[in-house]
CSV table of C-alpha atoms in Angstrom, one decimal:
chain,number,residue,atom,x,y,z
J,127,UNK,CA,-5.3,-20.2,-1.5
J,128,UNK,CA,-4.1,-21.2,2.0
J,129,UNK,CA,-3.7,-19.1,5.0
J,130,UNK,CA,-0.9,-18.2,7.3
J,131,UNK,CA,-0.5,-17.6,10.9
J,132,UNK,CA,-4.6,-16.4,10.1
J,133,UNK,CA,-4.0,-14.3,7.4
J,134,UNK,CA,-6.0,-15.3,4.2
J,135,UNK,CA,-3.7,-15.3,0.8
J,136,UNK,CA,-5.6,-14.6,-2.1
J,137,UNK,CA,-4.8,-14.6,-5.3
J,138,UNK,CA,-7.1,-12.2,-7.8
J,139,UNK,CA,-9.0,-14.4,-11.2
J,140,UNK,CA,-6.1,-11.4,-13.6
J,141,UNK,CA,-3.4,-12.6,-11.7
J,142,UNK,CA,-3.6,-16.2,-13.9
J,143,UNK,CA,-3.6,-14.1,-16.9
J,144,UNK,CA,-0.3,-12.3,-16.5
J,145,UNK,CA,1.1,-15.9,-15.7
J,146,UNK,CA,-0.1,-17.1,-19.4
J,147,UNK,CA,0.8,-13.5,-20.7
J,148,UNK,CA,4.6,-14.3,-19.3
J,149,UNK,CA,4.7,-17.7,-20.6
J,150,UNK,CA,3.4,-16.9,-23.9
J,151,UNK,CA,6.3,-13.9,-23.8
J,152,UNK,CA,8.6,-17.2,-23.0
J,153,UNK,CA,7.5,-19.5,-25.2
J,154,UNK,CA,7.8,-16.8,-28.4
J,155,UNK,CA,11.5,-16.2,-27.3
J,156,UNK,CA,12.9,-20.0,-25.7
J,157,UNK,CA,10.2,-22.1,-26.6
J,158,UNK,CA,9.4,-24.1,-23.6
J,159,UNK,CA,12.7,-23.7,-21.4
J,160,UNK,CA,11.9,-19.9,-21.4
J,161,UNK,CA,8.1,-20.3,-21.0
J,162,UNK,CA,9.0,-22.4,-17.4
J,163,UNK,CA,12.2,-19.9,-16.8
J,164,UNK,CA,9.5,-16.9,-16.8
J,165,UNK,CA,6.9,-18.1,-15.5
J,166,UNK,CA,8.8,-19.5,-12.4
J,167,UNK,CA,10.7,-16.1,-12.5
J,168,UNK,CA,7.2,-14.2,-11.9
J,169,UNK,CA,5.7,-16.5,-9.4
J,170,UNK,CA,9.0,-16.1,-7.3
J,171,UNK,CA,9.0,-12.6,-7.7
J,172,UNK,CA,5.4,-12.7,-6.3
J,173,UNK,CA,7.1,-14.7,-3.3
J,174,UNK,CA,8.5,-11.7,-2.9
J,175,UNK,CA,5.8,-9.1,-2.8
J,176,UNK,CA,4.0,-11.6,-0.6
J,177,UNK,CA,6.7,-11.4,2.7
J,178,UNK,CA,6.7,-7.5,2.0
J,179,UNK,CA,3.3,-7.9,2.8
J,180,UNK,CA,3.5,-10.3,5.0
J,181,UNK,CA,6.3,-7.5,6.6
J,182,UNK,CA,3.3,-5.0,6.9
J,183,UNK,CA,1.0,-7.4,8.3
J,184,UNK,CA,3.4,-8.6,11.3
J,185,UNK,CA,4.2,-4.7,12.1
J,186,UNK,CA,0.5,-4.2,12.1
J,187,UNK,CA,-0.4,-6.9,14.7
J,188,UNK,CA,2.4,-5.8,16.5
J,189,UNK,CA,0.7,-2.6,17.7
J,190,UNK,CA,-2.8,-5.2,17.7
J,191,UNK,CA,-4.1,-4.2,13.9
J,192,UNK,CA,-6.1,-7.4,12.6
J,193,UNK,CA,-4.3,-8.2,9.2
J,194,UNK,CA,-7.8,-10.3,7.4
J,195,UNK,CA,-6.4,-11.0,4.2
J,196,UNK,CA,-3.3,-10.5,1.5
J,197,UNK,CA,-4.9,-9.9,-2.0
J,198,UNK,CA,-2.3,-10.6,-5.0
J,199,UNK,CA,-3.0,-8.8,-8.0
J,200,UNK,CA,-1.2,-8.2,-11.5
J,201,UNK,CA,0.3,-5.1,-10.1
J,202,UNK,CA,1.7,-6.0,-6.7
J,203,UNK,CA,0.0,-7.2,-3.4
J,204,UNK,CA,-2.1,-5.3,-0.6
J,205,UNK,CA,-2.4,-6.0,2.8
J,206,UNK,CA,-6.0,-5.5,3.8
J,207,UNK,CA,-6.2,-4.2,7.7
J,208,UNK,CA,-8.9,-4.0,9.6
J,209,UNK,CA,-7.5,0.2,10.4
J,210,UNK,CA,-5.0,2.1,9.5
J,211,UNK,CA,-3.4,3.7,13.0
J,212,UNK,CA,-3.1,7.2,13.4
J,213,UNK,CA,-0.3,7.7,15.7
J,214,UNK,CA,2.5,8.5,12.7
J,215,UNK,CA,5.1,6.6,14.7
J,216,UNK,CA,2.6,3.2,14.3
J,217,UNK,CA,2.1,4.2,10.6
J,218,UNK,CA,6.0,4.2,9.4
J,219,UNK,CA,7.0,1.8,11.0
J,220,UNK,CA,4.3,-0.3,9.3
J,221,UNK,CA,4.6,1.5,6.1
J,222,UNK,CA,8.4,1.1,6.6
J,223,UNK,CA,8.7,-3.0,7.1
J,224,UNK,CA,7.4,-3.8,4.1
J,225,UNK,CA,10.4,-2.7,1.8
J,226,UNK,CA,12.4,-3.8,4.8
J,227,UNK,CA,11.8,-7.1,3.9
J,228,UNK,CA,12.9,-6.3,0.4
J,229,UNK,CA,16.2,-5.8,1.5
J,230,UNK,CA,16.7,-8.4,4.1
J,231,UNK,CA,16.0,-10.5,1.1
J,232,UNK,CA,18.5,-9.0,-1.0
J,233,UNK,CA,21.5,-9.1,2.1
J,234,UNK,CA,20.4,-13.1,1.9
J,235,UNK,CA,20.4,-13.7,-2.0
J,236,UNK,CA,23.8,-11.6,-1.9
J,237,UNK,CA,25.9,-14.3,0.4
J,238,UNK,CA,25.4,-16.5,-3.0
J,239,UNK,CA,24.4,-14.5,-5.9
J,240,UNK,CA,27.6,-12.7,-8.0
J,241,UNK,CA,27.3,-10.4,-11.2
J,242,UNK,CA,29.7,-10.8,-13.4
J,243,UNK,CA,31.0,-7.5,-15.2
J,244,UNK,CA,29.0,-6.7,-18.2
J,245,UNK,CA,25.9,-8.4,-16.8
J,246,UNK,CA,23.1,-6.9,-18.5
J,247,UNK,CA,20.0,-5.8,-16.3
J,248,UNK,CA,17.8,-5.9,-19.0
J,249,UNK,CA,18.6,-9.8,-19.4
J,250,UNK,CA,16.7,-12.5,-17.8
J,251,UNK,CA,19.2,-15.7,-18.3
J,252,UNK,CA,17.5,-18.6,-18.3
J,253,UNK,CA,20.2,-20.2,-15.1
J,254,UNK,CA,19.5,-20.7,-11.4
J,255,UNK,CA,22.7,-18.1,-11.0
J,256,UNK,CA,20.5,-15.8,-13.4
J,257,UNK,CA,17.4,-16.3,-11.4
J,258,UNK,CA,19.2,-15.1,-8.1
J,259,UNK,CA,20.5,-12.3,-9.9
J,260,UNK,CA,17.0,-11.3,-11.6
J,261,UNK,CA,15.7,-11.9,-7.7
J,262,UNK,CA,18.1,-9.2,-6.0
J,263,UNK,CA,17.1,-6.7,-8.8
J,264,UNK,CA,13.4,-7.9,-8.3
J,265,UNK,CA,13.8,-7.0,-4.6
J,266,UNK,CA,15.8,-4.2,-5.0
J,267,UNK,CA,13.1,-2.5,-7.2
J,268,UNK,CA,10.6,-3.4,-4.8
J,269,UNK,CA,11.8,-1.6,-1.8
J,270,UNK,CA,12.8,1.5,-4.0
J,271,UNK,CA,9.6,1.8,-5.5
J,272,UNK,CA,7.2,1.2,-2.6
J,273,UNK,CA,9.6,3.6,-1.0
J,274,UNK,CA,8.6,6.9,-3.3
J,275,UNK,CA,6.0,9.0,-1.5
J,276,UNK,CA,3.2,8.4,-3.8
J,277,UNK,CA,0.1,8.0,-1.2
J,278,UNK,CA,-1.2,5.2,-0.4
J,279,UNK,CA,2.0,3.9,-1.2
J,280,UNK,CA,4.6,2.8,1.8
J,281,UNK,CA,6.6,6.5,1.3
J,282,UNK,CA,3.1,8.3,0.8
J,283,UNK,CA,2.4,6.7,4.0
J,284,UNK,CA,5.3,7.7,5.9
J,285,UNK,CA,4.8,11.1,4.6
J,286,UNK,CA,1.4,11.3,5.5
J,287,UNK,CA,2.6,10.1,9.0
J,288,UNK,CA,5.3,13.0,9.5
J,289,UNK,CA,2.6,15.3,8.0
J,290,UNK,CA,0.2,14.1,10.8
J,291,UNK,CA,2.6,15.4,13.4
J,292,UNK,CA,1.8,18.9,12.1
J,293,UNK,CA,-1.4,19.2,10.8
J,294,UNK,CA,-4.9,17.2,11.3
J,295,UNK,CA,-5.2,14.0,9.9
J,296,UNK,CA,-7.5,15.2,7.3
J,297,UNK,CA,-5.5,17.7,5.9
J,298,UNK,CA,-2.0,15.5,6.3
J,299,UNK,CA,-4.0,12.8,4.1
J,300,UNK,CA,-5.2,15.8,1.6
J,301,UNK,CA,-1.4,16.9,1.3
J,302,UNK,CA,0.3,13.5,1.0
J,303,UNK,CA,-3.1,12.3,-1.7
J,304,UNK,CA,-2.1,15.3,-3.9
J,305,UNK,CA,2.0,14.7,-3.6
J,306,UNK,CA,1.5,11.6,-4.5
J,307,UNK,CA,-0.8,12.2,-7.6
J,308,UNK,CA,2.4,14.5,-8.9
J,309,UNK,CA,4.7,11.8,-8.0
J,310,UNK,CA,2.3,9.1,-9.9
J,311,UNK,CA,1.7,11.0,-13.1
J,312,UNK,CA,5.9,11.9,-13.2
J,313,UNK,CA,5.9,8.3,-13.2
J,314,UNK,CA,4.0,7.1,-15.8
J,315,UNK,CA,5.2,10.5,-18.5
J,316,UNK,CA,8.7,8.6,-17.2
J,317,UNK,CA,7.6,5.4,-18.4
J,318,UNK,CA,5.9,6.9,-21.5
J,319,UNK,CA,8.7,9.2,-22.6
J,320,UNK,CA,12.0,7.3,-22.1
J,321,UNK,CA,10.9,3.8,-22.6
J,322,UNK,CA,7.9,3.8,-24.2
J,323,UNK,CA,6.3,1.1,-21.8
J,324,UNK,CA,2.4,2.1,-21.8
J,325,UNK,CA,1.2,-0.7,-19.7
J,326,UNK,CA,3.2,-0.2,-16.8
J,327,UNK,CA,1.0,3.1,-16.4
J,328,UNK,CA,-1.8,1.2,-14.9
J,329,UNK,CA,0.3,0.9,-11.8
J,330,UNK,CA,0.5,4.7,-11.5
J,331,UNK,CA,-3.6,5.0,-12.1
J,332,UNK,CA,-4.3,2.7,-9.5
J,333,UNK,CA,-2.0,4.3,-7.6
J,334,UNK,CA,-3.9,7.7,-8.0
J,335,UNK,CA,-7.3,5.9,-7.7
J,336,UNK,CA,-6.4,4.0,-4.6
J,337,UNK,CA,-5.4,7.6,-2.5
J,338,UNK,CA,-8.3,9.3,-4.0
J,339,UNK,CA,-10.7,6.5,-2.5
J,340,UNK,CA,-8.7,6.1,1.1
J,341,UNK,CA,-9.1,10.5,1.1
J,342,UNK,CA,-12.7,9.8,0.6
J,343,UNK,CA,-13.2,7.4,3.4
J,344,UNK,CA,-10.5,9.1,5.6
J,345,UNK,CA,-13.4,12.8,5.0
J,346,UNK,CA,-15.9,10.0,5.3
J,347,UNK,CA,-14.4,9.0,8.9
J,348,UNK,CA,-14.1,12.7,9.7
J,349,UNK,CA,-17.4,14.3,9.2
J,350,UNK,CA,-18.8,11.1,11.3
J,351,UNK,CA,-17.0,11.9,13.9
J,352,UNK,CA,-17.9,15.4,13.6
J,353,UNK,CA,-21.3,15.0,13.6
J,354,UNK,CA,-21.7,12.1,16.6
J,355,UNK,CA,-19.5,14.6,18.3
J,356,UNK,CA,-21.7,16.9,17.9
J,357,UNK,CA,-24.5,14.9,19.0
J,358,UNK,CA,-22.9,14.0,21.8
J,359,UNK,CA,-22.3,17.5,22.9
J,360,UNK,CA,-25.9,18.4,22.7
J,361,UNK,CA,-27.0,15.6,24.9
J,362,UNK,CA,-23.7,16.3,27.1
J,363,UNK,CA,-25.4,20.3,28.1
J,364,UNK,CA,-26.5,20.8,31.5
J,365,UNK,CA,-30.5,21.7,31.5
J,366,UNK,CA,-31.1,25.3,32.8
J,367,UNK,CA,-34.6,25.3,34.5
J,368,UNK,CA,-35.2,29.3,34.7
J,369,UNK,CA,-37.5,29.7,38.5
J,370,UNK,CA,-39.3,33.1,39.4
J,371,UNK,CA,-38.7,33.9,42.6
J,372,UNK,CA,-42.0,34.3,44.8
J,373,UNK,CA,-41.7,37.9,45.7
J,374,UNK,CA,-41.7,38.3,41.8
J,375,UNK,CA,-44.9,36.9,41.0
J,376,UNK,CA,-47.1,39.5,39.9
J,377,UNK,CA,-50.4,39.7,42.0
J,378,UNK,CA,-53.5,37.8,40.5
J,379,UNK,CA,-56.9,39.4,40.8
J,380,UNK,CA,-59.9,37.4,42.9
């Protein structure tokens, strides 16, 4: 789409879809007035998950992390750095400013946004004062949800940071990768059980597949730098030259 202070925004081909998915859901229930009202809800609640990217990327280039690109996708947004640092300080307090944003957002919208009593949550009003409150709840689930440490998630990344402290890397990633499976399938039986809302479980399997694949190429990273360690070492050994002394030499016949 455009870029910003050198990061590239990009928006994936499925992300359309959902906006014709949301207007159709409009459409069926306000005719045109709630086709607009949802549609401009969702693309301003993708304003959103774009600065809590955008909070990532400037805590990553803080501590000199090239941020190439912000990918938007149906299920949320991803910051794509160039590494991923391993000093667990470094790591939450990038994991960390993304839902930060989230709630400087809400502390903003809540100077001018009031809910009156009985507002319904479930309710999107189709009002500018409904839009504001709709946007503090956006925000609010944002930061909540990005917060639950369900790796590579921001909270599975803080945990894997505090587990770093402890153990290698390897194994911290191992630990929070398998946390955050539990914490993804809870999710979804969650979603499944007490409000019956199937498609919302293709957030917790990506979740599971996106910290199964950065495992990999965190064990990937590993043996490497085993091996070229290894290597290294080899070429690194001093060269023992064994001499016989002369009065050693055993006599040759003439």
């Amino acid at each position: 789409m455009f870029r910003i202070r050198g990061i590239q925004l990009s928006v994936h081909a499925s992300f359309f879809l959902l906006l014709a998915y949301v207007a159709w859901q409009g459409w069926t229930a306000a005719a045109w007035q709630g086709a607009a009202w949802l549609t401009l809800g969702t693309v301003v609640m993708f304003v959103c998950v774009t600065l809590h990217e955008l909070g990532h990327a400037a805590a990553a280039r803080y501590f000199g992390i090239r941020v190439p690109r912000i990918l938007l996708l149906p299920i949320g947004g991803m910051a794509e750095m160039e590494s991923i640092p391993r000093r667990p300080r470094e790591e939450i307090i990038i994991a960390l400013a993304g839902p930060a944003v989230n709630y400087l957002i809400i502390g903003v919208l809540l100077i001018f946004v009031r809910f009156p009593e009985g507002w319904n949550w479930a309710y999107f009003e189709l009002s500018l004062p409904g839009l504001g409150r709709y946007l503090v709840l956006v925000n609010l689930i944002l930061g909540v949800f990005n917060l639950l440490p369900a790796f590579p998630m921001d909270g599975g990344r803080v945990l894997r940071a505090l587990l770093a402290m402890r153990f290698p890397y390897l194994r911290a990633t191992q630990i929070a990768a398998h946390a955050g499976k539990v914490v993804a399938l809870a999710g979804a039986a969650y979603l499944v059980f007490y409000w019956k809302n199937y498609p919302a479980c293709v957030l917790f399997g990506f979740i599971i597949f996106a910290g199964h694949r950065e495992l990999q190429a965190v064990a990937r990273k590993e043996k490497e730098a085993a091996h070229w360690r290894m290597i290294e070492a080899r070429f690194n050994q001093p060269t023992v030259v064994t001499v016989t002394p002369i009065d050693e030499v055993p006599p040759r016949a003439i």
